[in-house]
CSV table of C-alpha atoms in Angstrom, one decimal:
chain,number,residue,atom,x,y,z
A,1386,MET,CA,17.0,97.9,-12.7
A,1387,ALA,CA,19.0,100.8,-14.2
A,1388,ALA,CA,17.0,103.3,-16.3
A,1389,ASP,CA,19.0,102.3,-19.4
A,1390,ARG,CA,18.5,98.6,-19.0
A,1391,ARG,CA,15.6,97.0,-20.8
A,1392,ILE,CA,13.3,94.0,-20.5
A,1393,VAL,CA,11.6,92.9,-23.7
A,1394,ILE,CA,8.3,90.9,-23.6
A,1395,GLU,CA,7.2,89.4,-26.9
A,1396,ASN,CA,4.7,87.1,-28.6
A,1397,CYS,CA,1.9,87.9,-26.2
A,1398,ALA,CA,-1.7,89.2,-26.5
A,1399,ILE,CA,-1.9,92.7,-25.0
A,1400,ALA,CA,-4.9,94.5,-23.5
A,1401,THR,CA,-3.6,98.0,-22.9
A,1402,VAL,CA,-6.8,99.4,-21.3
A,1403,ASP,CA,-5.8,102.8,-22.8
A,1404,GLY,CA,-8.3,105.5,-23.8
A,1405,HIS,CA,-9.1,103.5,-27.0
A,1406,ASP,CA,-9.0,100.0,-25.5
A,1407,THR,CA,-6.2,99.2,-27.9
A,1408,GLU,CA,-5.4,95.5,-28.1
A,1409,TYR,CA,-2.8,93.4,-29.9
A,1410,ALA,CA,-3.4,89.7,-30.8
A,1411,SER,CA,0.4,89.3,-30.8
A,1412,GLY,CA,2.7,92.1,-29.7
A,1413,HIS,CA,5.5,93.3,-27.5
A,1414,VAL,CA,6.2,95.5,-24.5
A,1415,VAL,CA,9.6,97.1,-23.8
A,1416,ILE,CA,10.4,98.1,-20.2
A,1417,ALA,CA,13.2,100.6,-19.6
A,1418,GLY,CA,14.0,101.0,-15.9
A,1419,ASN,CA,10.7,101.5,-14.1
A,1420,ARG,CA,8.8,102.8,-17.2
A,1421,ILE,CA,7.1,101.4,-20.2
A,1422,GLU,CA,9.2,102.5,-23.1
A,1423,SER,CA,7.2,101.2,-26.0
A,1424,LEU,CA,4.7,98.6,-27.0
A,1425,GLY,CA,2.9,97.5,-30.1
A,1426,ALA,CA,2.0,94.7,-32.6
A,1427,GLY,CA,4.5,92.1,-33.6
A,1428,PRO,CA,8.1,91.6,-32.3
A,1429,ALA,CA,10.0,94.4,-30.5
A,1430,PRO,CA,12.1,96.7,-32.7
A,1431,GLU,CA,15.4,95.4,-33.8
A,1432,GLY,CA,18.6,97.0,-32.5
A,1433,LEU,CA,17.5,97.7,-28.9
A,1434,ARG,CA,20.5,98.3,-26.8
A,1435,ASP,CA,21.2,97.2,-23.2
A,1436,VAL,CA,18.6,94.4,-23.2
A,1437,ALA,CA,19.0,92.7,-19.8
A,1438,ARG,CA,16.3,90.1,-20.4
A,1439,ARG,CA,13.9,88.8,-23.2
A,1440,ILE,CA,10.7,87.0,-22.3
A,1441,ASP,CA,8.9,84.8,-24.8
A,1442,ALA,CA,5.4,85.3,-23.6
A,1443,SER,CA,3.7,83.0,-26.1
A,1444,GLY,CA,0.3,81.8,-24.8
A,1445,HIS,CA,0.0,84.8,-22.4
A,1446,LEU,CA,-2.1,87.9,-22.1
A,1447,VAL,CA,-0.4,91.0,-20.8
A,1448,THR,CA,-2.5,93.6,-18.9
A,1449,PRO,CA,-1.9,96.5,-16.6
A,1450,GLY,CA,-1.4,95.3,-13.0
A,1451,LEU,CA,-4.6,95.1,-11.0
A,1452,VAL,CA,-5.4,98.0,-8.6
A,1453,ASN,CA,-7.1,97.4,-5.3
A,1454,THR,CA,-9.1,100.4,-4.0
A,1455,HIS,CA,-10.5,99.1,-0.7
A,1456,HIS,CA,-9.2,96.6,1.9
A,1457,HIS,CA,-8.7,96.0,5.6
A,1458,PHE,CA,-5.6,94.0,6.0
A,1459,TYR,CA,-5.9,93.3,9.7
A,1460,GLN,CA,-9.0,91.2,9.0
A,1461,TRP,CA,-6.8,88.4,7.5
A,1462,ILE,CA,-6.4,86.9,11.0
A,1463,THR,CA,-10.2,86.8,11.6
A,1464,ARG,CA,-11.3,85.1,8.4
A,1465,GLY,CA,-14.2,82.6,8.6
A,1466,LEU,CA,-16.0,84.1,11.5
A,1467,ALA,CA,-19.6,85.5,11.7
A,1468,THR,CA,-20.2,84.0,8.2
A,1469,ASP,CA,-24.0,84.3,8.4
A,1470,HIS,CA,-24.3,87.9,9.5
A,1471,ASN,CA,-25.3,91.2,7.9
A,1472,LEU,CA,-23.0,94.1,8.2
A,1473,PHE,CA,-24.1,95.6,11.5
A,1474,ASP,CA,-24.4,92.2,13.2
A,1475,TRP,CA,-21.0,91.2,11.8
A,1476,LEU,CA,-19.4,94.3,13.2
A,1477,VAL,CA,-20.9,93.8,16.6
A,1478,ALA,CA,-19.6,90.2,16.6
A,1479,LEU,CA,-16.1,91.1,15.5
A,1480,TYR,CA,-15.3,94.5,17.0
A,1481,PRO,CA,-14.5,93.0,20.4
A,1482,THR,CA,-11.9,90.8,18.8
A,1483,TRP,CA,-10.5,93.4,16.4
A,1484,ALA,CA,-10.1,95.8,19.4
A,1485,ARG,CA,-7.3,93.6,20.7
A,1486,ILE,CA,-5.0,93.6,17.7
A,1487,ASP,CA,-1.4,94.6,18.2
A,1488,GLU,CA,1.6,95.4,16.0
A,1489,PRO,CA,2.8,91.8,15.4
A,1490,MET,CA,-0.7,90.7,14.5
A,1491,VAL,CA,-1.2,93.6,12.1
A,1492,ARG,CA,2.2,93.0,10.5
A,1493,ALA,CA,1.4,89.3,9.9
A,1494,ALA,CA,-2.1,90.1,8.6
A,1495,ALA,CA,-0.7,92.8,6.2
A,1496,GLN,CA,1.8,90.3,4.9
A,1497,GLY,CA,-0.9,87.7,4.3
A,1498,SER,CA,-3.3,90.1,2.6
A,1499,LEU,CA,-0.6,91.6,0.4
A,1500,ALA,CA,0.9,88.2,-0.5
A,1501,MET,CA,-2.5,86.8,-1.6
A,1502,MET,CA,-3.2,89.9,-3.8
A,1503,ALA,CA,0.3,90.2,-5.3
A,1504,ARG,CA,0.5,86.6,-6.4
A,1505,GLY,CA,-3.0,87.1,-8.1
A,1506,GLY,CA,-2.0,90.1,-10.2
A,1507,VAL,CA,-2.3,93.1,-7.9
A,1508,THR,CA,0.5,95.6,-8.4
A,1509,THR,CA,-1.1,98.5,-6.5
A,1510,ALA,CA,-2.8,97.8,-3.1
A,1511,MET,CA,-4.4,99.9,-0.5
A,1512,ASP,CA,-5.4,99.4,3.1
A,1513,HIS,CA,-8.0,101.2,5.1
A,1514,HIS,CA,-6.8,100.7,8.6
A,1515,TYR,CA,-8.9,102.4,11.3
A,1516,VAL,CA,-8.6,100.3,14.5
A,1517,PHE,CA,-5.8,101.7,16.7
A,1518,PRO,CA,-6.3,100.2,20.2
A,1519,ARG,CA,-4.3,102.0,22.9
A,1520,GLY,CA,-0.8,100.7,23.4
A,1521,SER,CA,-0.9,98.5,20.3
A,1522,GLY,CA,2.3,99.8,18.7
A,1523,ASP,CA,3.2,101.3,15.4
A,1524,LEU,CA,0.4,99.8,13.3
A,1525,ALA,CA,0.8,102.2,10.3
A,1526,GLY,CA,4.5,101.6,10.2
A,1527,ALA,CA,4.0,97.8,10.3
A,1528,ILE,CA,1.6,97.9,7.4
A,1529,ILE,CA,3.7,100.2,5.2
A,1530,GLY,CA,6.8,98.2,5.9
A,1531,SER,CA,5.0,95.0,4.8
A,1532,ALA,CA,4.1,96.6,1.5
A,1533,ARG,CA,7.6,97.9,1.0
A,1534,ASP,CA,9.1,94.4,1.7
A,1535,MET,CA,6.6,92.8,-0.8
A,1536,GLY,CA,7.5,95.3,-3.5
A,1537,VAL,CA,3.9,96.4,-4.1
A,1538,ARG,CA,2.9,99.9,-4.8
A,1539,PHE,CA,0.7,101.0,-1.9
A,1540,THR,CA,-1.7,103.6,-0.5
A,1541,LEU,CA,-2.4,103.5,3.3
A,1542,ALA,CA,-5.8,105.1,4.0
A,1543,ARG,CA,-5.0,106.1,7.6
A,1544,GLY,CA,-8.4,105.5,9.2
A,1545,SER,CA,-9.8,106.6,12.6
A,1546,MET,CA,-12.9,106.2,14.8
A,1547,ASP,CA,-14.0,108.5,17.7
A,1548,ARG,CA,-17.6,107.3,18.1
A,1549,SER,CA,-17.6,104.3,20.5
A,1550,GLU,CA,-20.3,102.4,22.3
A,1551,LYS,CA,-20.9,105.1,24.9
A,1552,ASP,CA,-21.6,107.6,22.0
A,1553,GLY,CA,-24.0,105.3,20.2
A,1554,GLY,CA,-21.3,103.7,17.9
A,1555,LEU,CA,-20.3,100.1,17.6
A,1556,PRO,CA,-16.6,99.9,18.6
A,1557,PRO,CA,-15.6,99.3,22.3
A,1558,ASP,CA,-14.5,102.5,24.1
A,1559,PHE,CA,-10.9,101.5,24.3
A,1560,ALA,CA,-10.6,100.9,20.6
A,1561,VAL,CA,-11.3,104.4,19.4
A,1562,GLU,CA,-9.2,107.6,19.4
A,1563,THR,CA,-10.1,111.1,20.5
A,1564,LEU,CA,-10.8,113.7,17.9
A,1565,ASP,CA,-7.6,115.6,18.4
A,1566,GLY,CA,-5.6,112.4,18.8
A,1567,ALA,CA,-6.9,110.9,15.5
A,1568,LEU,CA,-6.2,114.1,13.6
A,1569,ALA,CA,-2.7,114.5,15.0
A,1570,ALA,CA,-1.8,110.8,14.4
A,1571,THR,CA,-3.1,111.0,10.8
A,1572,GLU,CA,-1.1,114.1,10.1
A,1573,GLU,CA,2.0,112.5,11.5
A,1574,THR,CA,1.5,109.5,9.3
A,1575,VAL,CA,1.1,111.6,6.2
A,1576,ARG,CA,4.2,113.6,7.0
A,1577,ARG,CA,6.3,110.5,7.7
A,1578,HIS,CA,5.2,108.3,4.8
A,1579,HIS,CA,3.4,110.1,1.9
A,1580,ASP,CA,5.3,110.4,-1.3
A,1581,SER,CA,3.8,112.7,-3.9
A,1582,SER,CA,6.3,111.9,-6.7
A,1583,PHE,CA,5.3,110.3,-10.1
A,1584,ASP,CA,6.8,106.9,-9.2
A,1585,ALA,CA,5.8,106.9,-5.6
A,1586,MET,CA,5.7,103.5,-4.0
A,1587,THR,CA,3.9,104.7,-0.8
A,1588,GLN,CA,1.1,107.2,-0.5
A,1589,VAL,CA,-1.2,108.1,2.4
A,1590,ALA,CA,-4.9,109.2,2.5
A,1591,VAL,CA,-7.0,110.6,5.3
A,1592,ALA,CA,-9.7,108.1,6.1
A,1593,PRO,CA,-12.2,108.4,9.0
A,1594,CYS,CA,-14.0,105.0,9.1
A,1595,SER,CA,-17.7,105.6,8.4
A,1596,PRO,CA,-20.7,107.9,9.3
A,1597,PHE,CA,-21.7,105.6,12.2
A,1598,SER,CA,-18.2,105.3,13.8
A,1599,VAL,CA,-16.9,108.9,13.6
A,1600,SER,CA,-18.2,112.2,14.7
A,1601,THR,CA,-19.2,115.0,12.3
A,1602,GLU,CA,-16.3,117.0,13.6
A,1603,LEU,CA,-13.8,114.2,12.7
A,1604,LEU,CA,-15.2,114.0,9.2
A,1605,ARG,CA,-15.2,117.8,8.7
A,1606,ASP,CA,-11.8,118.3,10.3
A,1607,GLY,CA,-10.4,115.3,8.5
A,1608,ALA,CA,-11.4,116.7,5.1
A,1609,GLN,CA,-9.8,120.0,5.9
A,1610,LEU,CA,-6.6,118.2,7.1
A,1611,ALA,CA,-6.4,116.2,3.9
A,1612,ARG,CA,-6.7,119.3,1.7
A,1613,ARG,CA,-4.2,121.2,3.7
A,1614,LEU,CA,-1.7,118.4,3.3
A,1615,GLY,CA,-2.6,117.7,-0.4
A,1616,VAL,CA,-3.7,114.1,0.0
A,1617,ARG,CA,-6.8,112.1,-0.8
A,1618,LEU,CA,-9.8,111.3,1.3
A,1619,HIS,CA,-11.4,107.9,1.8
A,1620,THR,CA,-14.3,106.4,3.8
A,1621,HIS,CA,-17.2,104.0,3.7
A,1622,GLY,CA,-20.5,105.3,2.2
A,1623,SER,CA,-24.0,104.1,1.6
A,1624,GLU,CA,-23.1,100.4,2.2
A,1625,THR,CA,-26.4,99.3,3.8
A,1626,VAL,CA,-30.0,100.3,4.3
A,1627,GLU,CA,-29.3,100.5,8.0
A,1628,GLU,CA,-26.6,103.1,7.3
A,1629,GLU,CA,-29.2,105.1,5.3
A,1630,LYS,CA,-31.7,104.9,8.3
A,1631,PHE,CA,-28.9,105.8,10.8
A,1632,CYS,CA,-28.0,109.0,8.8
A,1633,HIS,CA,-31.6,110.1,8.5
A,1634,GLU,CA,-32.3,109.6,12.2
A,1635,LEU,CA,-29.1,111.2,13.4
A,1636,PHE,CA,-28.5,113.9,10.8
A,1637,GLY,CA,-31.8,114.4,9.2
A,1638,MET,CA,-30.5,113.5,5.7
A,1639,GLY,CA,-29.1,110.6,3.6
A,1640,PRO,CA,-25.4,109.7,3.5
A,1641,THR,CA,-24.6,111.6,0.3
A,1642,ASP,CA,-26.1,114.8,1.5
A,1643,TYR,CA,-24.4,114.3,4.9
A,1644,PHE,CA,-21.1,113.8,3.2
A,1645,GLU,CA,-21.5,116.8,1.1
A,1646,SER,CA,-22.3,118.9,4.1
A,1647,THR,CA,-19.0,117.9,5.7
A,1648,GLY,CA,-16.9,118.5,2.7
A,1649,TRP,CA,-16.7,114.9,1.7
A,1650,LEU,CA,-17.6,115.1,-2.0
A,1651,GLY,CA,-14.9,115.9,-4.6
A,1652,GLU,CA,-12.4,114.6,-7.1
A,1653,ASP,CA,-10.0,113.9,-4.3
A,1654,VAL,CA,-12.5,111.6,-2.5
A,1655,TRP,CA,-13.3,108.0,-3.0
A,1656,MET,CA,-15.8,105.9,-1.0
A,1657,ALA,CA,-16.2,102.2,-0.5
A,1658,HIS,CA,-19.3,100.3,-1.5
A,1659,CYS,CA,-21.9,102.9,-2.4
A,1660,VAL,CA,-24.5,100.2,-2.7
A,1661,HIS,CA,-27.7,102.2,-1.8
A,1662,MET,CA,-27.5,105.2,-4.1
A,1663,ASN,CA,-30.5,106.9,-5.7
A,1664,ASP,CA,-30.4,108.9,-8.9
A,1665,SER,CA,-29.7,112.1,-7.0
A,1666,ASP,CA,-26.8,110.5,-5.2
A,1667,ILE,CA,-25.2,109.3,-8.4
A,1668,ALA,CA,-25.6,112.7,-10.0
A,1669,ALA,CA,-23.8,114.3,-7.0
A,1670,PHE,CA,-20.9,111.9,-7.3
A,1671,ALA,CA,-20.7,112.5,-11.0
A,1672,ARG,CA,-20.9,116.3,-10.7
A,1673,THR,CA,-18.1,116.3,-8.1
A,1674,ARG,CA,-16.1,113.4,-9.6
A,1675,THR,CA,-16.2,111.5,-6.3
A,1676,GLY,CA,-14.9,108.0,-6.8
A,1677,VAL,CA,-16.3,104.6,-5.8
A,1678,ALA,CA,-14.6,101.4,-4.7
A,1679,HIS,CA,-16.9,98.6,-5.8
A,1680,CYS,CA,-16.6,95.5,-3.6
A,1681,PRO,CA,-19.0,92.9,-5.1
A,1682,SER,CA,-17.9,89.8,-3.2
A,1683,SER,CA,-18.1,91.5,0.2
A,1684,ASN,CA,-21.4,93.2,-0.6
A,1685,ALA,CA,-22.8,89.7,-1.4
A,1686,ARG,CA,-21.2,88.0,1.6
A,1687,LEU,CA,-22.8,90.6,3.9
A,1688,ALA,CA,-26.1,90.7,2.0
A,1689,ALA,CA,-25.6,94.4,1.5
A,1690,GLY,CA,-27.1,94.5,-2.0
A,1691,ILE,CA,-26.0,95.3,-5.6
A,1692,ALA,CA,-24.3,98.6,-6.3
A,1693,ARG,CA,-25.6,100.5,-9.4
A,1694,VAL,CA,-22.3,100.3,-11.1
A,1695,PRO,CA,-23.6,100.5,-14.7
A,1696,ASP,CA,-25.5,103.7,-13.8
A,1697,MET,CA,-22.5,105.2,-12.1
A,1698,LEU,CA,-20.3,104.5,-15.1
A,1699,ALA,CA,-22.9,106.0,-17.5
A,1700,ALA,CA,-23.1,109.1,-15.3
A,1701,GLY,CA,-19.3,109.5,-15.3
A,1702,VAL,CA,-18.5,108.4,-11.8
A,1703,PRO,CA,-14.9,107.0,-11.4
A,1704,VAL,CA,-15.3,103.4,-10.2
A,1705,GLY,CA,-12.6,100.9,-9.2
A,1706,LEU,CA,-12.7,97.5,-7.6
A,1707,GLY,CA,-12.0,96.5,-4.0
A,1708,VAL,CA,-11.3,93.2,-2.2
A,1709,ASP,CA,-12.6,94.7,1.1
A,1710,GLY,CA,-11.5,93.1,4.3
A,1711,THR,CA,-10.8,89.4,4.3
A,1712,ALA,CA,-13.3,88.8,7.1
A,1713,SER,CA,-16.0,89.5,4.6
A,1714,ASN,CA,-14.2,88.2,1.5
A,1715,GLU,CA,-12.1,85.3,2.7
A,1716,SER,CA,-10.4,84.7,-0.7
A,1717,GLY,CA,-8.6,88.0,-0.4
A,1718,GLU,CA,-8.0,88.1,-4.2
A,1719,LEU,CA,-8.8,90.9,-6.5
A,1720,HIS,CA,-8.8,89.0,-9.8
A,1721,THR,CA,-11.9,87.1,-8.7
A,1722,GLU,CA,-13.6,90.5,-8.4
A,1723,LEU,CA,-13.4,91.0,-12.1
A,1724,ARG,CA,-15.6,88.1,-12.6
A,1725,ASN,CA,-17.9,88.8,-9.6
A,1726,ALA,CA,-18.4,92.4,-10.6
A,1727,LEU,CA,-19.6,91.3,-14.0
A,1728,LEU,CA,-21.8,88.5,-12.8
A,1729,ILE,CA,-23.4,90.2,-9.8
A,1730,ASN,CA,-24.2,93.4,-11.7
A,1731,ARG,CA,-26.0,91.3,-14.3
A,1732,LEU,CA,-28.4,90.3,-11.6
A,1733,GLY,CA,-29.5,94.0,-11.4
A,1734,GLY,CA,-31.8,95.9,-13.6
A,1735,HIS,CA,-29.5,96.1,-16.6
A,1736,LYS,CA,-29.3,92.3,-16.8
A,1737,GLU,CA,-26.9,91.0,-19.5
A,1738,ALA,CA,-26.1,94.6,-20.6
A,1739,ALA,CA,-24.8,95.6,-17.2
A,1740,LEU,CA,-21.0,95.0,-17.8
A,1741,ASN,CA,-18.9,93.2,-20.3
A,1742,ALA,CA,-15.5,91.6,-20.0
A,1743,ARG,CA,-13.5,94.7,-21.0
A,1744,GLN,CA,-15.5,97.0,-18.7
A,1745,ALA,CA,-14.7,94.6,-15.9
A,1746,LEU,CA,-11.0,94.6,-16.7
A,1747,ARG,CA,-11.1,98.4,-16.9
A,1748,LEU,CA,-12.7,98.6,-13.4
A,1749,GLY,CA,-9.8,96.5,-12.0
A,1750,THR,CA,-7.1,98.5,-13.7
A,1751,PHE,CA,-7.6,102.0,-15.0
A,1752,GLY,CA,-10.7,102.6,-13.0
A,1753,GLY,CA,-8.8,101.8,-9.8
A,1754,ALA,CA,-6.0,104.1,-10.8
A,1755,GLN,CA,-8.5,106.9,-11.3
A,1756,VAL,CA,-10.0,106.3,-7.9
A,1757,LEU,CA,-6.6,106.5,-6.3
A,1758,GLY,CA,-5.7,109.6,-8.2
A,1759,ARG,CA,-2.9,107.9,-10.1
A,1760,ALA,CA,-4.4,107.5,-13.6
A,1761,ALA,CA,-1.5,109.5,-15.1
A,1762,GLU,CA,1.1,106.9,-13.8
A,1763,ILE,CA,-0.6,103.5,-13.7
A,1764,GLY,CA,-3.7,101.6,-14.8
A,1765,SER,CA,-3.0,101.3,-18.5
A,1766,LEU,CA,-0.1,100.2,-20.7
A,1767,GLU,CA,1.2,103.3,-22.5
A,1768,PRO,CA,4.7,104.6,-23.2
A,1769,GLY,CA,5.9,106.8,-20.3
A,1770,LYS,CA,3.7,105.1,-17.7
A,1771,LEU,CA,5.1,103.1,-14.8
A,1772,ALA,CA,6.0,99.5,-15.6
A,1773,ASP,CA,3.3,97.8,-13.5
A,1774,LEU,CA,2.0,94.8,-15.6
A,1775,VAL,CA,1.0,91.2,-15.4
A,1776,LEU,CA,1.6,88.2,-17.6
A,1777,TRP,CA,-1.4,85.9,-17.4
A,1778,ARG,CA,-1.0,82.4,-18.7
A,1779,MET,CA,-3.9,81.6,-21.0
A,1780,ASP,CA,-2.8,78.3,-22.8
A,1781,THR,CA,-3.6,75.9,-20.0
A,1782,LEU,CA,-6.6,73.6,-19.6
A,1783,ALA,CA,-8.6,76.4,-17.8
A,1784,HIS,CA,-8.5,78.8,-20.7
A,1785,ALA,CA,-7.0,77.4,-23.9
A,1786,SER,CA,-10.3,76.7,-25.6
A,1787,ILE,CA,-11.6,80.4,-25.2
A,1788,ALA,CA,-10.5,82.3,-28.3
A,1789,ASP,CA,-10.6,85.8,-26.8
A,1790,PRO,CA,-8.1,86.2,-24.0
A,1791,VAL,CA,-9.8,89.0,-22.2
A,1792,THR,CA,-13.0,87.0,-22.1
A,1793,ALA,CA,-11.0,84.1,-20.8
A,1794,LEU,CA,-9.4,86.2,-18.1
A,1795,VAL,CA,-12.7,87.7,-16.8
A,1796,PHE,CA,-15.3,84.9,-17.4
A,1797,GLY,CA,-13.0,82.0,-16.8
A,1798,ALA,CA,-11.2,80.5,-13.8
A,1799,ALA,CA,-8.6,82.5,-12.0
A,1800,ALA,CA,-5.7,82.6,-14.5
A,1801,PRO,CA,-2.1,81.7,-13.5
A,1802,VAL,CA,0.2,84.6,-13.1
A,1803,THR,CA,3.5,83.8,-14.8
A,1804,ALA,CA,5.1,87.1,-14.0
A,1805,SER,CA,4.1,90.4,-12.3
A,1806,PHE,CA,6.2,93.5,-12.5
A,1807,VAL,CA,5.9,96.6,-10.2
A,1808,ASN,CA,8.0,99.6,-11.0
A,1809,GLY,CA,9.9,97.5,-13.5
A,1810,ARG,CA,10.8,94.9,-10.9
A,1811,GLN,CA,9.5,91.4,-11.1
A,1812,ILE,CA,7.8,90.3,-7.9
A,1813,VAL,CA,6.0,87.1,-9.0
A,1814,GLU,CA,7.2,84.2,-11.1
A,1815,ASP,CA,5.0,81.2,-11.9
A,1816,GLY,CA,2.5,82.1,-9.2
A,1817,ARG,CA,5.1,82.4,-6.4
A,1818,LEU,CA,6.3,85.6,-4.8
A,1819,LEU,CA,10.0,86.4,-5.3
A,1820,THR,CA,10.3,89.0,-2.5
A,1821,VAL,CA,9.1,87.2,0.5
A,1822,ASP,CA,8.7,83.6,1.9
A,1823,GLU,CA,5.0,82.7,1.4
A,1824,ASP,CA,5.3,79.7,3.7
A,1825,ALA,CA,6.7,81.7,6.6
A,1826,ILE,CA,3.9,84.3,6.1
A,1827,ALA,CA,1.3,81.5,6.3
A,1828,ARG,CA,2.8,80.2,9.5
A,1829,ALA,CA,2.9,83.7,11.0
A,1830,THR,CA,-0.7,84.5,10.1
A,1831,ARG,CA,-1.9,81.2,11.6
A,1832,ASP,CA,0.0,81.8,14.8
A,1833,GLU,CA,-1.2,85.4,15.2
A,1834,ALA,CA,-4.8,84.4,14.4
A,1835,ARG,CA,-4.6,81.8,17.2
A,1836,ARG,CA,-3.0,84.3,19.6
A,1837,LEU,CA,-5.7,86.9,18.9
A,1838,ALA,CA,-8.5,84.3,19.4
A,1839,ARG,CA,-7.0,83.3,22.7
A,1840,ILE,CA,-6.7,86.9,23.9
A,1841,ALA,CA,-10.3,87.7,22.8
A,1842,ALA,CA,-11.7,84.6,24.5
A,1843,GLN,CA,-9.9,85.5,27.8
A,1844,ALA,CA,-11.3,89.0,27.6
């Protein structure tokens, strides 16, 4: 939409998730081009010019779009497998299958993952893709192209692995890259696809997979590469007790100290999971402003444990939410993570004081924007920010009897998405995607999942 054309949304409850948690029981939002022009209580100002569309959002809650901070799209076509395994056993069971993915499979899986998130209120997605089997095609290009076609704002965390079975790692030898090959391919991906502008739709991060699947050299050189190129860094950290034991046995220190020794703590870094963090670890993350992608459903599915999110937040650690790969979170939806983050954290030491509804919503919006380094552009509804927002319908049977709409959104069933806007462009209407054919994507993901299963069985 042209910068001088406006969309006016009125008669809705609004949770801005700004620095003061400003909310309006009945208010308006004005979008001009790809920016939020104004918002506030009551109807929109009279006399607005060039209004292309007016939306009566009675019965709706408007929030910032959800921001996903950790995912593995390719796993969409291996959902429902190894359902009773812990992390390491799950990896051992699935790596031989994952090692046989190719470009058509990855494209279909990315489309499925993105579609499920987008129709559930995600406006900014990310994918940590680290499996690049030899001869598999342009996997990064397939993923980025899928996000572009969907109309979702996107960060590709270009992952890598160079520690295979012969080196004591878990991936098969033919599914990993060499140190030099991984660094060169990562740099090429950044140079081809990363956009550093305010309203960028595609960004790239440097993302070696995990301490037990990459060499120390790849971690250290990857951090140096990211900072030379001016992009962010992402990896898995402190996910399980087995990882803690691995780091002590191999490096003589715990994961956080190991990461710090390789240059992997800093305000340009975020890590997935961070379940097993002691007080010293949390203090180090807070001191360096290292971010965390909290993935409550996956952590529960793999029996990894309960991350100390309340303690992280109290210390000043930036925390966002992540779906994680759909082979360990088969729903593939981020809005369910709002509820699961709140409920699972209340099983920890802080009990009912762990998180409340508004803290959970902040994790899924502004917290995610912080973690991705985009808090100035997205994550809250404020004039001048990018027009990434969601209209949740709250007047149906599922939510109508709950007086507070934010409580209804977080504690209640998954709310219907009437409309979702990214960069001022509507991509969802009444729970259906406007930019792609959902049914065609479903067929493609089913076909590619079956093809992968056949290839893995033959191997």
